[in-house]
Amino acid sequence: MSGVVVHLPRGSGGADGAEPHGDAVTLRLGPGEVARFGRGSPKVPVELILADPAISRLAGEIRVTDDHWQLTNHSTTHSYLVENPEGAGEYLRVPPRRVGAPIPFEFSRVVLPTRGDVTVSFQVFAPDHIYLDPEAMGLPWGNSTVTAYSLDETATYFLVLVALCEPRLRDQSRVAVPTTPQIVERLRGHAGCGTLTARAVSSHIDYLAEEKLRIGGQDAHEPGKGDRRNGKREEIVGLALRFGLVREEHLALLPPLSAAGGRERQAAR
């Protein structure tokens, strides 16, 4: 791990008065280094000045370790939020006096509460997370460890899964899961899905629920069980996003959004 980059955008350091102010600040920290943040003072110097009267002079600190970074909250009354702007609304709440809370996100926004309308926040960029190479993990004894959710990213059912998750990946909000006709229309521009039917999409959803992700009740296929089918789609999306089976990078597998489609999405919100 080469360290992290901490960035305070211009005007995001609080409002010491009526208007937000403050120049942009960028800090680069290596393993073992610490950056403190808060209002600061001659006796309490900080590397990241957040000039808001609701923020302590020493509000907290960032500490970089060998493979992640940690957040310490020095406040005795306020919790801080660490948001994942690239995810589906994930966030961590770091309570008062919490020391060394490990942060798992590769890109984070740290948000501190204030008494005004001005948001006080800064960003932390960590290096890409490192994963073990599956090809190098084989052991010469016993049975191999199986994958919990084995998904083929080149298969049509995976495109259906990405289309189900797309609204929440793009909007980072709790929006309705697409219906079967909406998925058919969304995938129509894909080279391999021009003849995809609603019945085929329903079959792919059933396959995802029963075989790949193993969720849903036995009565999900009974006539008149539309509510249960909607609930099954919700479960599929929830599981796929919680475990990172579908991520923002997978949106590139879908056909480009048309201008008209974008306007319809905005109108529906």
Coordinates of C-alpha atoms in Angstrom, one line a residue:
M1 CA 0.0 0.0 0.0
S2 CA 1.5 3.3 -1.0
G3 CA -0.7 5.5 1.3
V4 CA -3.8 7.6 1.0
V5 CA -4.7 11.0 -0.4
V6 CA -6.9 13.3 1.7
H7 CA -8.6 16.1 -0.2
L8 CA -10.6 19.0 1.2
P9 CA -12.4 20.7 -1.7
R10 CA -12.4 24.5 -1.9
G11 CA -15.2 26.0 0.3
S12 CA -15.9 22.7 2.1
G13 CA -14.1 23.4 5.3
G14 CA -17.0 25.0 7.1
A15 CA -18.4 28.5 7.6
D16 CA -16.6 30.8 10.1
G17 CA -19.3 33.3 9.6
A18 CA -22.0 33.5 7.0
E19 CA -20.3 32.1 4.0
P20 CA -18.4 28.9 3.3
H21 CA -14.7 29.5 2.8
G22 CA -11.3 27.8 2.7
D23 CA -8.9 26.9 0.0
A24 CA -8.6 23.4 -1.4
V25 CA -6.1 21.2 0.6
T26 CA -4.6 17.9 -0.5
L27 CA -2.5 15.7 1.9
R28 CA -0.6 12.6 1.0
L29 CA 0.0 10.2 3.8
G30 CA 2.1 7.1 3.9
P31 CA 1.9 4.1 6.2
G32 CA 2.3 5.1 9.8
E33 CA 1.5 8.8 9.2
V34 CA -1.3 10.7 10.8
A35 CA -3.4 13.7 9.8
R36 CA -5.4 15.5 12.4
F37 CA -8.5 17.6 11.6
G38 CA -10.7 20.2 13.4
R39 CA -10.8 23.9 14.0
G40 CA -7.3 24.0 15.3
S41 CA -5.5 26.6 17.4
P42 CA -2.0 27.8 18.1
K43 CA -1.9 25.2 20.9
V44 CA -3.7 22.5 19.0
P45 CA -2.4 22.5 15.4
V46 CA -4.2 20.4 12.8
E47 CA -3.3 19.4 9.3
L48 CA -6.8 19.8 8.0
I49 CA -8.6 23.0 9.2
L50 CA -12.4 22.7 9.4
A51 CA -13.4 26.2 10.4
D52 CA -16.9 25.7 11.7
P53 CA -17.9 26.7 15.3
A54 CA -19.7 23.3 15.8
I55 CA -16.5 21.4 15.2
S56 CA -14.0 20.7 18.0
R57 CA -10.5 22.2 17.8
L58 CA -9.2 18.6 17.6
A59 CA -12.1 16.8 16.0
G60 CA -10.4 13.6 14.9
E61 CA -7.5 12.0 13.1
I62 CA -6.7 9.8 10.1
R63 CA -4.1 7.1 10.6
V64 CA -2.7 5.1 7.7
T65 CA -1.6 1.5 8.3
D66 CA 0.0 -1.0 6.0
D67 CA -3.2 -2.1 4.3
H68 CA -6.0 0.4 5.2
W69 CA -6.7 3.6 7.0
Q70 CA -8.4 4.3 10.3
L71 CA -10.6 7.2 11.6
T72 CA -10.5 8.3 15.2
N73 CA -13.3 10.5 16.5
H74 CA -12.2 12.8 19.4
S75 CA -15.6 14.4 19.8
T76 CA -17.5 13.6 23.0
T77 CA -20.9 14.3 21.6
H78 CA -21.0 14.0 17.7
S79 CA -20.8 10.9 15.5
Y80 CA -19.1 11.2 12.1
L81 CA -20.3 9.6 8.9
V82 CA -18.0 7.9 6.3
E83 CA -19.9 7.6 3.0
N84 CA -19.0 5.5 0.0
P85 CA -19.8 7.8 -2.9
E86 CA -19.1 5.0 -5.5
G87 CA -21.4 2.5 -3.9
A88 CA -25.1 2.0 -3.3
G89 CA -25.5 4.3 -0.3
E90 CA -23.2 2.4 2.0
Y91 CA -21.9 4.4 5.0
L92 CA -20.2 3.9 8.4
R93 CA -21.1 5.8 11.5
V94 CA -18.1 6.5 13.8
P95 CA -19.4 7.2 17.3
P96 CA -17.9 9.7 19.7
R97 CA -14.6 8.7 21.3
R98 CA -14.2 5.8 18.8
V99 CA -10.4 5.1 18.3
G100 CA -9.0 3.7 15.1
A101 CA -12.2 2.7 13.3
P102 CA -11.1 0.8 10.1
I103 CA -12.5 2.1 6.9
P104 CA -13.1 -0.4 4.1
F105 CA -14.0 1.9 1.2
E106 CA -11.5 2.7 -1.5
F107 CA -13.1 6.2 -1.9
S108 CA -14.7 7.8 1.1
R109 CA -16.4 11.1 2.1
V110 CA -16.0 12.0 5.8
V111 CA -19.0 14.2 6.9
L112 CA -19.1 16.1 10.2
P113 CA -22.3 17.6 11.6
T114 CA -22.8 21.4 11.9
R115 CA -25.5 23.8 13.1
G116 CA -25.8 25.4 9.7
D117 CA -26.7 24.5 6.2
V118 CA -23.1 24.2 5.1
T119 CA -21.8 20.7 4.7
V120 CA -18.4 20.1 6.3
S121 CA -16.7 17.2 4.6
F122 CA -13.5 15.9 3.1
Q123 CA -12.5 13.0 0.8
V124 CA -10.1 10.2 1.4
F125 CA -8.8 8.2 -1.6
A126 CA -7.2 4.8 -0.7
P127 CA -5.3 2.6 -3.2
D128 CA -7.2 -0.2 -5.0
H129 CA -7.9 -3.1 -2.7
I130 CA -5.7 -6.2 -3.2
Y131 CA -7.3 -9.6 -3.8
L132 CA -5.8 -13.0 -3.8
D133 CA -5.2 -14.6 -7.2
P134 CA -7.7 -17.5 -7.4
E135 CA -5.2 -19.4 -9.7
A136 CA -2.6 -19.2 -7.0
M137 CA -4.7 -20.4 -4.1
G138 CA -4.9 -24.1 -4.9
L139 CA -3.7 -26.4 -2.1
P140 CA -2.2 -29.9 -2.6
W141 CA -4.6 -31.5 -0.1
G142 CA -8.3 -31.9 0.4
N143 CA -11.2 -30.5 -1.6
S144 CA -11.1 -27.1 -3.1
T145 CA -13.0 -24.2 -1.5
V146 CA -16.1 -23.5 -3.6
T147 CA -17.3 -20.0 -4.6
A148 CA -20.4 -18.9 -2.6
Y149 CA -22.0 -17.2 -5.6
S150 CA -20.6 -18.4 -8.9
L151 CA -21.7 -15.9 -11.6
D152 CA -20.7 -15.8 -15.3
E153 CA -20.3 -12.1 -16.2
T154 CA -20.7 -13.0 -19.9
A155 CA -24.1 -14.7 -19.5
T156 CA -27.5 -13.2 -20.2
Y157 CA -28.7 -13.8 -16.7
F158 CA -25.8 -11.5 -15.4
L159 CA -26.9 -8.7 -17.8
V160 CA -30.4 -9.1 -16.3
L161 CA -28.9 -8.9 -12.8
V162 CA -27.0 -5.7 -13.7
A163 CA -30.1 -4.2 -15.2
L164 CA -32.0 -4.9 -12.0
C165 CA -29.3 -3.2 -9.9
E166 CA -28.7 -0.3 -12.3
P167 CA -31.1 2.3 -10.7
R168 CA -29.6 1.9 -7.3
L169 CA -26.0 1.9 -8.6
R170 CA -26.6 5.1 -10.5
D171 CA -28.7 7.0 -8.0
Q172 CA -27.4 5.7 -4.7
S173 CA -30.9 5.8 -3.4
R174 CA -33.8 3.5 -2.5
V175 CA -35.6 3.4 -5.8
A176 CA -38.0 0.8 -7.3
V177 CA -36.4 -2.3 -8.8
P178 CA -37.1 -2.4 -12.6
T179 CA -40.1 -4.4 -13.8
T180 CA -39.7 -7.2 -16.3
P181 CA -40.9 -5.1 -19.3
Q182 CA -38.5 -2.3 -18.2
I183 CA -35.6 -4.8 -18.3
V184 CA -36.6 -6.0 -21.7
E185 CA -36.6 -2.4 -23.0
R186 CA -33.3 -1.6 -21.2
L187 CA -31.5 -4.5 -22.8
R188 CA -33.0 -4.2 -26.3
G189 CA -30.0 -2.3 -27.6
H190 CA -27.5 -5.0 -26.5
A191 CA -26.1 -7.1 -29.4
G192 CA -27.1 -10.4 -27.7
C193 CA -30.5 -9.3 -26.3
G194 CA -32.4 -8.0 -29.3
T195 CA -34.9 -10.8 -29.2
L196 CA -35.1 -11.1 -25.4
T197 CA -38.7 -11.6 -24.3
A198 CA -40.4 -10.9 -21.0
R199 CA -40.8 -14.6 -20.4
A200 CA -37.1 -15.1 -20.9
V201 CA -36.3 -12.3 -18.5
S202 CA -38.6 -13.9 -15.9
S203 CA -36.8 -17.2 -16.3
H204 CA -33.4 -15.5 -15.8
I205 CA -34.7 -13.9 -12.6
D206 CA -36.0 -17.3 -11.4
Y207 CA -32.7 -18.8 -12.2
L208 CA -30.8 -16.1 -10.3
A209 CA -33.0 -16.5 -7.3
E210 CA -33.2 -20.3 -7.1
E211 CA -29.9 -21.5 -8.5
K212 CA -27.3 -18.8 -8.4
L213 CA -28.2 -16.7 -5.3
R214 CA -30.5 -19.3 -3.6
I215 CA -33.2 -17.0 -2.3
G216 CA -37.0 -16.8 -2.6
G217 CA -39.8 -19.1 -1.4
Q218 CA -41.3 -22.1 -3.2
D219 CA -44.6 -20.3 -4.0
A220 CA -42.9 -17.5 -6.0
H221 CA -44.1 -19.1 -9.2
E222 CA -47.8 -19.5 -8.3
P223 CA -50.3 -17.5 -10.3
G224 CA -51.2 -14.2 -8.7
K225 CA -48.0 -14.0 -6.8
G226 CA -46.9 -10.7 -8.4
D227 CA -46.1 -9.2 -5.0
R228 CA -43.9 -12.1 -4.1
R229 CA -42.1 -11.8 -7.5
N230 CA -41.5 -8.1 -6.8
G231 CA -40.2 -9.1 -3.4
K232 CA -37.9 -11.7 -5.0
R233 CA -36.4 -9.0 -7.3
E234 CA -35.8 -6.8 -4.2
E235 CA -34.0 -9.6 -2.5
I236 CA -31.9 -10.3 -5.5
V237 CA -30.8 -6.7 -5.8
G238 CA -30.2 -6.4 -2.1
L239 CA -28.0 -9.4 -1.9
A240 CA -26.1 -8.6 -5.1
L241 CA -25.2 -5.1 -3.9
R242 CA -24.4 -6.0 -0.3
F243 CA -21.9 -8.6 -1.4
G244 CA -20.5 -6.6 -4.3
L245 CA -21.6 -9.2 -6.9
V246 CA -22.7 -6.3 -9.1
R247 CA -20.6 -3.1 -9.0
E248 CA -20.6 0.2 -10.8
E249 CA -18.0 -1.0 -13.3
H250 CA -20.5 -3.6 -14.5
L251 CA -22.8 -0.9 -15.8
A252 CA -20.5 -0.8 -18.8
L253 CA -21.9 -4.1 -19.9
L254 CA -25.3 -2.5 -20.5
P255 CA -26.3 -0.5 -23.7
P256 CA -25.6 3.3 -23.3
L257 CA -28.5 5.2 -21.8
S258 CA -30.3 7.3 -24.4
A259 CA -31.1 11.0 -23.7
A260 CA -34.8 10.1 -23.6
G261 CA -34.2 7.3 -21.2
G262 CA -32.2 9.7 -19.0
R263 CA -35.1 12.2 -18.9
E264 CA -37.6 9.4 -18.1
R265 CA -35.4 8.3 -15.2
Q266 CA -35.2 11.8 -13.8
A267 CA -38.9 12.3 -14.2
A268 CA -39.6 9.1 -12.3
R269 CA -37.5 10.2 -9.3

